[in-house]
Amino acid sequence: MDDRGVRRVMRRPLVVGNWKMNGTRRSSIELAEMIAKNFSSSSVECAVCPPAIFLSDVASALVGSEVCLGAQAVSQFEQGAYTGEVSADMLADFSCAYVLVGHSERRACFGETSNQVAAKFVAAQSKGLTPILCVGETLAERRGDRALEVIAEQLGAVVDAAGLKALSSAVVAYEPVWAIGTGEVASPAQAQEILAFIRARLGENAKAVRLLYGGSVNAENAAQLFGQQDIDGALVGGASLQAEQFLTICRLAEA
Ligand code: PEP
């Protein structure tokens, strides 16, 4: 088996759709049904993250399929007087396997700090969910040559709270803020550089950790990204709302 084959065995490619705050109950069920009916792969894993209020409907639509369910956010608190929040226990109760933590929209729009993100990561893992930790720099930070520093800080907060070993059973997604929803995808070389940096920081267990790229991934640019040594899949926003395009990206992750 060549190097690429070994890599694929150790790290099964993962493609995750983040539906964000889009769709209706009906359209979410239809999208989930389309993906569930048409996704089948012995080598790639696929997950969708619908809005929290549609988790139950989407969970039902995915029954009997190979598609996993994920959530877009989780509370760092276990239970109690936290109006509007959804706990890790509740997500696990709805058969979520994955949950996004630290998405840049949560950091920017809702003021989530790296320490809060770390607490959410710990809360998710404590209930058996696999956190998908999102990290990434803004355009100003990249232009100021601070991308690696920012990512080291975001990653470091989680390592401090959860321990390095905890990262080995998580997924990390590099999502440059300037590429999210903008149509401006990072070049394969830019994404590879950051993901190699992240893998190096994960230490001994890093070889088995799946690292994703996210930011304007679509059916046209996915293959080139997936060709990079340290890119084990994608976190897909806009393009995951179209079943055909999302399924194409999943197929490209197989190659
Ligand atoms: C995202 O929301 O995680 C994302 C990557 O969005 P998009 O693919 O639309 O850039």
Coordinates of C-alpha atoms and ligand atoms in Angstrom, one line a residue:
M1 CA 0.0 0.0 0.0
D2 CA 1.4 3.4 -0.9
D3 CA 1.6 6.4 1.5
R4 CA -1.8 7.7 0.3
G5 CA -3.4 4.3 0.9
V6 CA -2.0 4.1 4.5
R7 CA -3.2 7.6 5.1
R8 CA -6.8 6.7 4.0
V9 CA -6.8 3.6 6.2
M10 CA -5.7 5.6 9.2
R11 CA -8.0 8.5 8.5
R12 CA -11.3 7.8 6.8
P13 CA -12.2 10.9 4.8
L14 CA -15.1 12.9 6.2
V15 CA -17.3 15.4 4.5
V16 CA -19.6 17.4 6.7
G17 CA -22.5 19.7 5.6
N18 CA -23.2 22.7 7.7
W19 CA -26.7 23.9 6.8
K20 CA -26.4 26.9 9.0
M21 CA -29.7 28.8 9.6
N22 CA -31.3 27.9 6.3
G23 CA -34.3 26.0 5.1
T24 CA -37.7 25.0 6.4
R25 CA -38.8 21.8 8.1
R26 CA -40.0 20.4 4.8
S27 CA -36.9 21.4 2.8
S28 CA -34.6 20.0 5.5
I29 CA -36.4 16.7 5.4
E30 CA -36.2 16.6 1.6
L31 CA -32.6 17.5 1.5
A32 CA -31.8 14.8 4.1
E33 CA -33.8 12.2 2.3
M34 CA -32.0 13.0 -1.0
I35 CA -28.6 12.7 0.6
A36 CA -29.6 9.6 2.6
K37 CA -30.9 7.8 -0.5
N38 CA -27.9 8.6 -2.7
F39 CA -24.9 8.4 -0.4
S40 CA -23.2 5.1 -0.1
S41 CA -19.5 4.7 0.4
S42 CA -17.2 2.1 1.9
S43 CA -14.4 4.6 2.2
V44 CA -15.9 8.1 3.0
E45 CA -17.9 9.2 5.9
C46 CA -20.6 11.8 5.5
A47 CA -22.5 13.9 8.1
V48 CA -25.0 16.7 7.9
C49 CA -25.6 19.4 10.5
P50 CA -29.1 20.9 10.2
P51 CA -30.5 23.7 12.4
A52 CA -31.2 22.4 15.9
I53 CA -34.9 22.6 15.6
F54 CA -34.9 20.2 12.7
L55 CA -32.6 17.6 14.3
S56 CA -35.4 15.2 15.1
D57 CA -36.9 15.4 11.6
V58 CA -33.5 15.0 9.9
A59 CA -32.6 12.1 12.3
S60 CA -35.7 10.3 11.1
A61 CA -35.0 11.0 7.5
L62 CA -31.5 9.5 7.9
V63 CA -32.6 6.2 9.6
G64 CA -31.2 3.2 7.7
S65 CA -28.7 5.4 5.7
E66 CA -25.0 5.7 6.0
V67 CA -25.2 9.5 6.7
C68 CA -24.4 10.6 10.2
L69 CA -26.1 13.4 12.1
G70 CA -24.3 16.4 13.5
A71 CA -25.3 19.6 15.3
Q72 CA -24.1 23.1 14.7
A73 CA -23.6 24.2 18.3
V74 CA -23.7 23.0 21.8
S75 CA -23.8 24.5 25.3
Q76 CA -20.8 24.3 27.6
F77 CA -23.2 23.7 30.5
E78 CA -24.6 20.4 31.4
Q79 CA -28.2 21.5 32.3
G80 CA -30.2 24.2 34.1
A81 CA -31.1 27.9 33.7
Y82 CA -29.5 28.6 30.3
T83 CA -32.4 29.8 28.2
G84 CA -32.2 29.0 24.5
E85 CA -29.2 26.6 24.9
V86 CA -29.0 23.0 23.8
S87 CA -26.9 20.6 25.9
A88 CA -24.6 17.8 24.7
D89 CA -26.9 15.3 26.4
M90 CA -29.8 16.5 24.4
L91 CA -27.8 16.3 21.2
A92 CA -26.7 12.7 22.1
D93 CA -30.4 11.9 22.8
F94 CA -31.2 12.8 19.1
S95 CA -28.4 10.5 17.9
C96 CA -26.0 13.2 16.9
A97 CA -22.5 11.8 16.3
Y98 CA -20.8 15.1 15.7
V99 CA -21.1 18.7 16.8
L100 CA -19.3 21.9 15.5
V101 CA -17.5 23.9 18.1
G102 CA -15.7 27.2 17.5
H103 CA -17.3 28.0 14.1
S104 CA -16.1 31.5 13.2
E105 CA -19.7 32.7 12.9
R106 CA -20.2 31.7 16.6
R107 CA -17.0 33.4 17.5
A108 CA -17.8 36.6 15.6
C109 CA -21.6 36.9 15.9
F110 CA -22.1 35.5 19.4
G111 CA -18.8 36.5 21.0
E112 CA -17.7 32.9 21.8
T113 CA -14.2 33.0 23.2
S114 CA -11.5 30.3 22.8
N115 CA -12.1 29.4 26.4
Q116 CA -15.8 28.9 25.9
V117 CA -15.1 26.9 22.7
A118 CA -12.8 24.7 24.8
A119 CA -15.5 24.2 27.4
K120 CA -18.0 23.2 24.7
F121 CA -15.4 20.8 23.3
V122 CA -15.0 19.2 26.7
A123 CA -18.8 19.1 27.2
A124 CA -19.4 17.4 23.8
Q125 CA -16.7 14.7 24.4
S126 CA -18.0 14.0 27.9
K127 CA -21.3 12.9 26.3
G128 CA -19.8 10.8 23.6
L129 CA -20.1 13.3 20.8
T130 CA -17.2 14.0 18.4
P131 CA -16.4 17.7 18.4
I132 CA -15.4 19.2 15.1
L133 CA -13.2 22.0 16.3
C134 CA -13.2 24.9 13.8
V135 CA -10.2 27.3 13.7
G136 CA -9.1 30.0 11.3
E137 CA -7.8 33.5 10.9
T138 CA -9.5 36.6 9.5
L139 CA -8.2 38.4 6.4
A140 CA -6.6 41.1 8.5
E141 CA -4.8 38.5 10.6
R142 CA -3.5 36.7 7.4
R143 CA -2.4 40.0 5.9
G144 CA -0.6 40.8 9.2
D145 CA 1.2 37.5 8.9
R146 CA -0.6 36.3 12.1
A147 CA -2.4 33.2 10.8
L148 CA -0.3 30.6 12.5
E149 CA -0.3 32.6 15.8
V150 CA -4.1 32.8 15.8
I151 CA -4.6 29.2 15.0
A152 CA -2.1 28.2 17.7
E153 CA -4.1 30.2 20.2
Q154 CA -7.4 28.7 19.2
L155 CA -6.0 25.2 19.3
G156 CA -4.0 25.8 22.5
A157 CA -7.1 26.8 24.5
V158 CA -8.6 23.4 23.7
V159 CA -5.4 21.5 24.4
D160 CA -5.1 23.3 27.8
A161 CA -8.7 22.5 28.7
A162 CA -9.0 19.0 27.3
G163 CA -5.5 17.7 27.0
L164 CA -3.6 16.8 23.9
K165 CA -4.9 13.2 24.0
A166 CA -8.5 14.4 23.7
L167 CA -7.8 15.9 20.4
S168 CA -6.9 12.5 19.0
S169 CA -10.5 11.5 19.0
A170 CA -11.8 14.8 17.6
V171 CA -11.8 16.4 14.2
V172 CA -10.2 19.7 13.5
A173 CA -11.4 21.9 10.6
Y174 CA -9.3 24.8 9.3
E175 CA -11.7 27.4 8.1
P176 CA -10.1 30.7 7.1
V177 CA -12.7 33.4 7.9
W178 CA -12.0 35.2 4.7
A179 CA -13.0 32.0 2.7
I180 CA -16.3 31.3 4.5
G181 CA -19.3 32.0 2.3
T182 CA -17.3 34.4 0.2
G183 CA -16.6 32.2 -2.8
E184 CA -12.9 32.8 -2.2
V185 CA -11.4 29.4 -1.5
A186 CA -7.9 29.0 0.1
S187 CA -5.5 27.6 -2.4
P188 CA -4.6 23.9 -1.8
A189 CA -1.1 25.0 -0.8
Q190 CA -2.4 27.6 1.7
A191 CA -4.8 25.0 3.2
Q192 CA -2.1 22.3 3.3
E193 CA 0.4 24.7 5.0
I194 CA -2.0 25.4 7.9
L195 CA -3.2 21.8 8.3
A196 CA 0.3 20.5 8.4
F197 CA 1.0 23.1 11.1
I198 CA -2.1 21.9 13.1
R199 CA -1.0 18.3 12.7
A200 CA 2.4 19.0 13.9
R201 CA 1.0 20.7 17.0
L202 CA -1.2 17.7 17.8
G203 CA 1.9 15.7 18.7
E204 CA 2.1 11.9 18.9
N205 CA -1.5 11.0 18.1
A206 CA -1.7 13.4 15.2
K207 CA -1.4 10.7 12.4
A208 CA -4.9 9.4 13.2
V209 CA -6.7 12.8 13.6
R210 CA -8.9 13.8 10.7
L211 CA -8.3 17.4 9.5
L212 CA -10.8 19.1 7.3
Y213 CA -10.7 22.2 5.2
G214 CA -13.7 24.5 5.0
G215 CA -14.4 27.7 3.2
S216 CA -16.2 27.9 -0.2
V217 CA -15.6 24.3 -1.0
N218 CA -17.7 23.2 -4.0
A219 CA -17.8 20.5 -6.6
E220 CA -15.3 22.3 -8.8
N221 CA -12.5 22.9 -6.2
A222 CA -12.9 19.9 -3.9
A223 CA -10.7 17.5 -5.8
Q224 CA -7.6 19.7 -5.7
L225 CA -8.0 20.3 -2.0
F226 CA -8.5 16.6 -1.3
G227 CA -5.2 15.9 -3.1
Q228 CA -3.3 17.5 -0.3
Q229 CA -1.4 15.3 2.2
D230 CA -3.1 16.7 5.3
I231 CA -6.6 17.4 4.1
D232 CA -8.9 14.5 5.1
G233 CA -12.2 15.9 4.0
A234 CA -14.2 19.1 4.1
L235 CA -16.6 21.2 6.1
V236 CA -19.1 22.5 3.5
G237 CA -21.5 25.3 4.0
G238 CA -23.3 26.8 1.0
A239 CA -22.7 23.8 -1.3
S240 CA -24.1 21.4 1.2
L241 CA -27.6 22.9 0.6
Q242 CA -27.7 21.3 -2.8
A243 CA -27.9 17.5 -2.6
E244 CA -26.3 16.9 -6.0
Q245 CA -23.3 19.1 -5.3
F246 CA -22.8 17.8 -1.8
L247 CA -22.9 14.2 -3.0
T248 CA -20.4 15.1 -5.7
I249 CA -18.0 16.5 -3.1
C250 CA -18.5 13.3 -1.1
R251 CA -17.6 11.2 -4.2
L252 CA -14.5 13.3 -4.8
A253 CA -13.3 12.6 -1.3
E254 CA -13.2 8.9 -2.3
A255 CA -10.7 9.3 -5.0
Ligands
PEP1 C1 -19.0 26.8 6.8 O1 -19.9 27.4 7.2 O2 -18.4 26.1 7.7 C2 -18.5 27.0 5.5 C3 -17.3 26.5 5.2 O3 -19.3 27.7 4.6 P1 -19.1 27.9 3.0 O4 -18.8 26.5 2.5 O5 -20.4 28.4 2.5 O6 -17.9 28.8 2.8

